[in-house]
Structures are given as C-alpha cells and as structure tokens.
CSV table of C-alpha atoms in Angstrom, one decimal:
chain,number,residue,atom,x,y,z
A,1,MET,CA,47.2,44.3,18.0
A,2,GLU,CA,46.8,40.8,16.6
A,3,ARG,CA,43.8,38.9,15.7
A,4,LEU,CA,42.4,36.4,17.9
A,5,ARG,CA,41.4,32.8,15.8
A,6,GLN,CA,39.0,30.5,15.7
A,7,ASP,CA,41.5,27.9,17.9
A,8,ASP,CA,41.5,30.8,20.2
A,9,PRO,CA,39.5,30.8,23.6
A,10,ALA,CA,36.9,33.4,23.7
A,11,ARG,CA,37.1,33.9,27.5
A,12,ILE,CA,40.3,33.3,30.8
A,13,GLY,CA,38.7,33.0,33.3
A,14,GLU,CA,36.7,36.4,34.4
A,15,PHE,CA,38.6,38.5,31.0
A,16,THR,CA,36.6,38.3,27.4
A,17,THR,CA,39.8,38.3,25.1
A,18,LEU,CA,40.9,40.7,22.5
A,19,ALA,CA,43.3,40.2,21.2
A,20,ARG,CA,46.8,37.4,20.8
A,21,LEU,CA,50.2,39.6,22.4
A,22,ASP,CA,51.5,37.1,19.1
A,23,ALA,CA,51.4,37.1,15.5
A,24,ASP,CA,50.3,34.3,13.6
A,25,GLY,CA,53.9,32.3,13.2
A,26,SER,CA,56.1,34.2,16.1
A,27,ARG,CA,58.7,31.3,16.7
A,28,GLY,CA,59.4,30.6,20.1
A,29,VAL,CA,56.8,31.5,21.6
A,30,PRO,CA,56.6,29.0,24.8
A,31,GLU,CA,52.9,30.2,26.5
A,32,ARG,CA,49.8,31.5,24.5
A,33,ARG,CA,49.2,35.3,26.2
A,34,TYR,CA,46.4,37.6,24.8
A,35,LEU,CA,45.1,41.0,25.9
A,36,ALA,CA,42.3,40.4,27.7
A,37,ARG,CA,39.4,42.9,29.0
A,38,SER,CA,36.8,41.6,32.0
A,39,ALA,CA,32.9,42.5,31.1
A,40,ASP,CA,33.0,45.9,33.0
A,41,GLY,CA,35.4,47.1,31.1
A,42,GLY,CA,37.3,48.1,33.4
A,43,HIS,CA,41.0,45.7,33.9
A,44,THR,CA,42.3,45.5,31.0
A,45,VAL,CA,45.5,42.9,31.5
A,46,LEU,CA,47.6,40.0,30.1
A,47,ALA,CA,47.3,36.8,30.4
A,48,PHE,CA,49.3,33.3,29.7
A,49,LEU,CA,47.8,30.1,29.3
A,50,PRO,CA,50.3,26.6,28.8
A,51,SER,CA,50.6,26.2,25.2
A,52,PRO,CA,49.4,23.3,23.1
A,53,GLY,CA,50.5,19.5,24.3
A,54,GLY,CA,52.6,20.8,26.6
A,55,ASP,CA,52.3,20.2,30.7
A,56,PRO,CA,49.6,22.4,32.2
A,57,ALA,CA,50.4,20.8,36.1
A,58,ARG,CA,54.1,22.0,35.4
A,59,TRP,CA,53.0,25.4,34.0
A,60,ALA,CA,50.7,25.9,37.2
A,61,ALA,CA,53.5,24.5,39.4
A,62,GLU,CA,56.1,27.1,37.4
A,63,ALA,CA,53.5,30.9,37.6
A,64,GLN,CA,53.7,30.0,41.0
A,65,GLN,CA,56.8,30.5,41.3
A,66,ALA,CA,57.8,32.9,39.7
A,67,ALA,CA,54.5,35.1,41.5
A,68,ARG,CA,56.5,34.9,44.5
A,69,LEU,CA,59.4,37.0,43.0
A,70,THR,CA,59.3,39.9,42.8
A,71,GLN,CA,62.2,41.6,42.3
A,72,PRO,CA,62.3,44.2,39.3
A,73,GLY,CA,63.1,43.4,36.0
A,74,PHE,CA,60.6,40.1,35.8
A,75,TRP,CA,57.3,40.9,34.2
A,76,PRO,CA,54.5,40.5,37.1
A,77,VAL,CA,52.8,37.3,38.0
A,78,GLY,CA,49.5,38.8,39.5
A,79,GLN,CA,46.2,36.7,39.1
A,80,LEU,CA,46.4,33.1,39.6
A,81,GLY,CA,43.1,30.9,38.2
A,82,GLY,CA,41.6,28.2,36.1
A,83,THR,CA,42.2,24.4,36.1
A,84,PRO,CA,44.2,21.8,36.4
A,85,ALA,CA,43.5,21.5,33.1
A,86,PHE,CA,43.1,25.0,31.8
A,87,PRO,CA,45.9,27.0,34.5
A,88,TRP,CA,46.8,30.3,33.2
A,89,HIS,CA,48.0,33.8,35.1
A,90,SER,CA,46.9,37.3,34.2
A,91,SER,CA,48.6,40.3,35.3
A,92,PRO,CA,47.8,44.8,34.6
A,93,TYR,CA,48.2,45.9,31.0
A,94,ARG,CA,51.0,48.4,30.4
A,95,PRO,CA,51.8,48.9,26.8
A,96,ALA,CA,54.8,45.5,25.6
A,97,LEU,CA,55.9,44.7,22.5
A,98,PRO,CA,58.1,41.0,22.6
A,99,LEU,CA,61.7,40.7,20.9
A,100,PRO,CA,60.9,39.0,17.9
A,101,ALA,CA,58.2,41.9,17.4
A,102,VAL,CA,60.5,45.6,18.1
A,103,LEU,CA,62.8,44.3,15.8
A,104,ALA,CA,60.4,43.5,13.0
A,105,ALA,CA,58.8,47.5,13.7
A,106,TYR,CA,62.4,48.2,14.0
A,107,GLY,CA,63.0,46.7,10.7
A,108,GLY,CA,66.2,44.4,11.3
A,109,PRO,CA,68.3,43.8,14.5
A,110,LEU,CA,68.6,46.5,17.6
A,111,PRO,CA,71.4,49.6,17.6
A,112,GLU,CA,74.3,48.0,19.1
A,113,ALA,CA,73.8,50.5,21.8
A,114,LEU,CA,69.5,49.6,22.8
A,115,VAL,CA,70.9,45.3,22.6
A,116,ARG,CA,73.4,46.9,25.5
A,117,THR,CA,71.2,48.8,27.5
A,118,LEU,CA,68.2,45.1,27.1
A,119,GLY,CA,71.4,42.7,28.2
A,120,GLY,CA,72.5,44.6,31.3
A,121,THR,CA,69.3,44.8,32.8
A,122,LEU,CA,68.7,41.2,31.9
A,123,ALA,CA,71.8,40.1,33.0
A,124,GLU,CA,70.9,42.4,36.4
A,125,ALA,CA,67.6,40.4,36.6
A,126,LEU,CA,68.9,38.0,36.5
A,127,ALA,CA,71.4,38.2,39.2
A,128,SER,CA,68.9,39.2,41.8
A,129,ALA,CA,67.1,36.5,40.9
A,130,HIS,CA,70.4,33.8,41.2
A,131,VAL,CA,71.3,35.3,44.7
A,132,LEU,CA,68.0,34.7,46.1
A,133,GLY,CA,69.1,30.1,43.9
A,134,ILE,CA,66.2,31.1,41.9
A,135,VAL,CA,66.5,29.9,37.8
A,136,HIS,CA,64.9,31.6,35.5
A,137,GLY,CA,64.2,28.5,33.1
A,138,GLY,CA,62.5,30.4,30.3
A,139,VAL,CA,64.8,33.1,29.2
A,140,CYS,CA,64.3,33.7,25.1
A,141,PRO,CA,64.1,36.4,22.2
A,142,ALA,CA,60.2,35.6,23.1
A,143,GLY,CA,59.8,35.5,26.5
A,144,VAL,CA,61.2,39.5,26.6
A,145,LEU,CA,58.7,41.7,26.8
A,146,LEU,CA,59.9,46.0,25.7
A,147,THR,CA,57.6,48.7,28.5
A,148,ALA,CA,58.5,52.6,27.7
A,149,CYS,CA,61.3,52.0,30.9
A,150,GLY,CA,63.0,48.5,29.4
A,151,PRO,CA,62.8,44.9,29.7
A,152,LEU,CA,60.8,42.7,31.3
A,153,LEU,CA,61.3,38.5,32.2
A,154,SER,CA,58.8,36.4,31.3
A,155,CYS,CA,57.9,33.3,30.2
A,156,PHE,CA,59.8,31.3,33.8
A,157,GLY,CA,60.1,27.4,33.5
A,158,ALA,CA,59.4,27.3,29.6
A,159,THR,CA,62.2,24.7,30.0
A,160,ARG,CA,60.9,23.4,32.8
A,161,ALA,CA,57.8,21.5,30.4
A,162,THR,CA,58.2,17.9,31.4
A,163,PRO,CA,58.7,17.1,27.2
A,164,PRO,CA,56.1,14.6,25.6
A,165,ALA,CA,57.6,10.9,25.0
A,166,GLY,CA,60.7,11.1,22.8
A,167,ALA,CA,60.7,15.2,22.0
A,168,SER,CA,62.9,17.7,23.2
A,169,PRO,CA,62.3,20.0,25.8
A,170,ALA,CA,63.3,22.6,22.5
A,171,GLN,CA,59.7,20.4,21.0
A,172,ALA,CA,57.9,20.6,24.6
A,173,THR,CA,58.0,24.0,25.0
A,174,GLY,CA,58.3,25.7,21.7
A,175,LEU,CA,61.7,27.6,22.7
A,176,GLU,CA,64.2,27.8,19.5
A,177,THR,CA,67.1,25.3,19.9
A,178,GLY,CA,69.5,28.2,19.9
A,179,CYS,CA,67.9,28.8,23.5
A,180,LEU,CA,69.2,26.1,24.4
A,181,ALA,CA,72.1,24.5,27.0
A,182,PRO,CA,73.5,21.8,25.3
A,183,GLU,CA,73.5,20.3,28.9
A,184,LEU,CA,69.9,21.3,28.4
A,185,ALA,CA,69.8,19.3,24.9
A,186,ALA,CA,71.6,16.2,26.1
A,187,GLY,CA,68.8,15.9,29.3
A,188,GLY,CA,70.7,17.9,31.8
A,189,PRO,CA,69.4,19.5,33.8
A,190,VAL,CA,68.1,23.9,33.9
A,191,ASP,CA,70.6,26.3,36.2
A,192,ARG,CA,72.5,29.4,36.3
A,193,ALA,CA,74.9,29.0,33.7
A,194,ALA,CA,71.6,27.8,31.9
A,195,ASP,CA,69.7,31.1,32.1
A,196,VAL,CA,73.5,32.4,31.5
A,197,TYR,CA,73.3,31.3,27.6
A,198,ALA,CA,70.4,31.6,26.5
A,199,LEU,CA,71.0,34.8,27.9
A,200,GLY,CA,73.8,35.3,24.8
A,201,ALA,CA,70.8,33.7,22.6
A,202,VAL,CA,69.0,36.3,23.2
A,203,LEU,CA,71.4,39.2,23.1
A,204,ALA,CA,73.2,37.2,19.9
A,205,TYR,CA,69.4,37.3,18.5
A,206,ALA,CA,68.8,41.0,19.4
A,207,ALA,CA,71.6,42.3,17.1
A,208,THR,CA,71.5,39.9,14.2
A,209,GLY,CA,68.1,39.0,14.3
A,210,HIS,CA,69.4,34.7,14.4
A,211,THR,CA,69.9,33.2,18.2
A,212,VAL,CA,72.2,30.7,16.2
A,213,PRO,CA,74.2,33.8,14.3
A,214,GLU,CA,78.2,33.1,13.3
A,215,ARG,CA,80.8,34.8,14.7
A,216,GLN,CA,81.0,37.6,12.3
A,217,GLU,CA,77.9,38.0,11.6
A,218,ILE,CA,77.8,39.4,15.5
A,219,PRO,CA,78.4,43.7,15.5
A,220,ALA,CA,82.2,43.9,17.0
A,221,GLY,CA,81.6,45.6,20.6
A,222,LEU,CA,78.9,42.8,21.7
A,223,ARG,CA,80.9,39.7,20.2
A,224,ASP,CA,83.1,38.3,22.7
A,225,VAL,CA,80.3,38.8,25.8
A,226,ILE,CA,77.9,37.0,23.6
A,227,THR,CA,80.8,34.3,22.2
A,228,VAL,CA,81.7,33.5,25.9
A,229,CYS,CA,77.7,33.5,27.4
A,230,ARG,CA,77.2,31.4,24.8
A,231,SER,CA,80.1,28.9,25.4
A,232,ARG,CA,79.7,24.6,25.2
A,233,ASP,CA,81.1,24.7,28.5
A,234,PRO,CA,79.1,25.1,31.2
A,235,GLN,CA,81.8,26.5,34.0
A,236,GLY,CA,83.4,29.1,31.0
A,237,ARG,CA,80.1,30.7,31.5
A,238,PRO,CA,80.1,34.3,33.5
A,239,GLU,CA,78.0,35.4,35.9
A,240,PRO,CA,74.8,37.2,35.3
A,241,ALA,CA,76.5,40.5,37.2
A,242,ARG,CA,79.6,40.0,35.5
A,243,VAL,CA,77.8,40.1,31.9
A,244,LEU,CA,75.9,44.2,33.6
A,245,ALA,CA,79.8,45.2,33.7
A,246,GLU,CA,80.7,44.1,30.0
A,247,LEU,CA,77.8,46.1,28.6
A,248,LEU,CA,77.0,48.3,30.4
A,249,PRO,CA,80.6,49.3,32.2
A,250,GLY,CA,79.8,51.2,34.3
A,251,ALA,CA,76.3,51.1,35.5
A,252,ALA,CA,74.8,51.3,39.7
A,253,TYR,CA,73.5,48.2,40.4
A,254,GLY,CA,70.3,47.5,40.5
A,255,ALA,CA,70.2,50.9,38.3
A,256,LEU,CA,68.2,49.0,35.9
A,257,THR,CA,65.5,47.3,36.5
A,258,GLY,CA,64.4,49.5,38.7
A,259,SER,CA,64.0,51.7,37.1
A,260,THR,CA,60.7,53.6,36.7
A,261,GLU,CA,61.9,56.4,33.6
A,262,PRO,CA,61.2,56.2,29.4
A,263,VAL,CA,64.5,54.6,27.6
A,264,PRO,CA,65.5,55.6,24.3
A,265,LEU,CA,64.1,53.5,22.1
A,266,PRO,CA,63.6,54.0,18.6
A,267,GLY,CA,61.0,56.1,16.8
A,268,ARG,CA,59.8,53.2,15.0
A,269,VAL,CA,59.2,51.1,18.2
A,270,VAL,CA,57.6,54.1,20.0
A,271,GLU,CA,55.2,53.9,17.7
A,272,ALA,CA,54.3,50.1,17.8
A,273,LEU,CA,53.6,50.8,21.8
A,274,SER,CA,52.3,53.8,21.0
A,275,ARG,CA,49.9,51.6,18.4
A,276,GLN,CA,48.7,48.7,20.2
A,277,SER,CA,47.7,51.5,23.9
A,278,ALA,CA,46.0,53.2,21.5
A,279,GLU,CA,43.8,49.1,19.7
A,280,VAL,CA,44.0,48.4,23.2
A,281,LEU,CA,42.2,51.5,25.2
A,282,ALA,CA,40.1,51.6,21.5
A,283,ALA,CA,39.0,47.4,21.3
A,284,ALA,CA,35.4,46.6,22.2
A,285,LEU,CA,34.4,43.2,23.2
A,286,PRO,CA,33.4,40.1,21.3
A,287,THR,CA,30.2,40.4,20.2
A,288,GLN,CA,28.8,36.7,21.4
A,289,GLY,CA,28.9,34.0,19.5
A,290,HIS,CA,32.8,35.1,18.3
C-alpha cells in the first residue's frame, strides 16, 4: 500500500481512506484510486475519484456508463456517490496491482508467456465490449489492474474527458501519450480502433517497460502483433478477437475473462499481491486529525 499525502481526502463518502493504490510519481494514472474502509470496519473498498483538473461531470458520466457494463474482464463499478463537484465510485476490495506496480515488483519487463496471457485476456474483454457498441476509451498500463485470476480493465472513458483550453487529451487525463492513437492526438473521436492502438501500447509496456519502444526492443514473438496494433492507420489495426488469436492460438473465446482460477504469476508478483492483502487486513483506520 502507498501512504496517504496531505492533499489526499480523509474520507470518500462513508469510507475512510487508508492508502493510495498508486505509488508517488506514478505516470499515466488518469484517475485517483484509494483503498478505503467503512467506519465499522466491515467493508473495505477500492474507491475511484476523477483526477485533479479533470472534468468531474464527464468522469461521473463515464462511471455511470461503466456501471452498466457487466461483462467479465472489467473492474466493476459498484457504488456511485458524491456530488457534481466531487463524484466517486467504489467496489469491494480484492488484491490488485496496477500494471506499473507489477513490473516494479517483478523487477522489469514481464515474461513473454505472461504478456500473452495478459494481452489475450484484455483483448477478449475489449471484444466483448465492442460487440455491444461500447468503446473503453481509457486503456493504458495504469488502467490494467492485475488480480490473482488475471487482469481487469479500469479507467473507463479516460480519454473522453474534455481537456482545458490549450491542453491535449493526454494532459487532461494524465494518460501517457504513447497510449493515444495518432487520430486522437489530432482531435479525432474515440473509437474501437483507438482501443486497439492503446492495447498495443499496453502490450509494449508489459514486454519492454515502455509504451513506445523501438521495434527491436520488443521480443521477436510479440513484435508483429504489437506493431500492427500500433499502426498509424486505424484501418490497419486488427479487431481485438484477432489479437486474442495471435497471442493465444486455440484459446476458447470467453474462457479467459470469465475464469475464476488463478493464473500463473511470477513469485515476486504473487508476493506483492499477498503483501498488499496482508497490509490492508492489518490497516487501522486513521485517527481523527489525519
């Protein structure tokens, strides 16, 4: 868990904040995320707030849309609350690490087999949303939360936030520019092809530690699929189902995001998830005056 700072809220609705999910200085985090607990100690949640300087109304609207998306593969939006100026949503806590924290725990880029599993699961989740005509619009490394049973997508709709005058979408949301498709950086609309471009950036990050690596940095087995996902031409990008087939040939569609079985994870990542769980369990509510 990451310690609270003085500018962090002491309470989010009826929950008292315990810690931040994201480490100090984390890049590309398009919203604020906290571990929090009810006053009676009976409920621990992961609570989400819009990023400072973002558009709270637009963020709240995206959260409401995400709450209606019940497909597996997405971090659930449970309770919605707050005011127009201070909206929030929360869901029951489960041990989860943002992808940057996963690489930090592992000590560098992830093994190719794990990158394939992560990417295939995320591709399957996007495919299920796209079939319904829903675009995620916020795929990025920080938006991928890894649990013991695999990755879940959060940060729904991050790139749809309305930027202040003179600011780019990346500046407005905190997203890394490497996750923004060229057409979005030019002011174009968010669509399914933009989700695939961002998925390619996430795969690149997991495999190299960078969202915009040089081609030769990418492991040979992943080079072609990452490159085609990150094509500058939206029409040249594959559908998510095709990305799944490239990453995990023969995988049964629907078997990844709906799985409740643990996925094979490196020992150091399992240790980091276990440590977070233990720290949350042992955390005491802050004393008044925090």
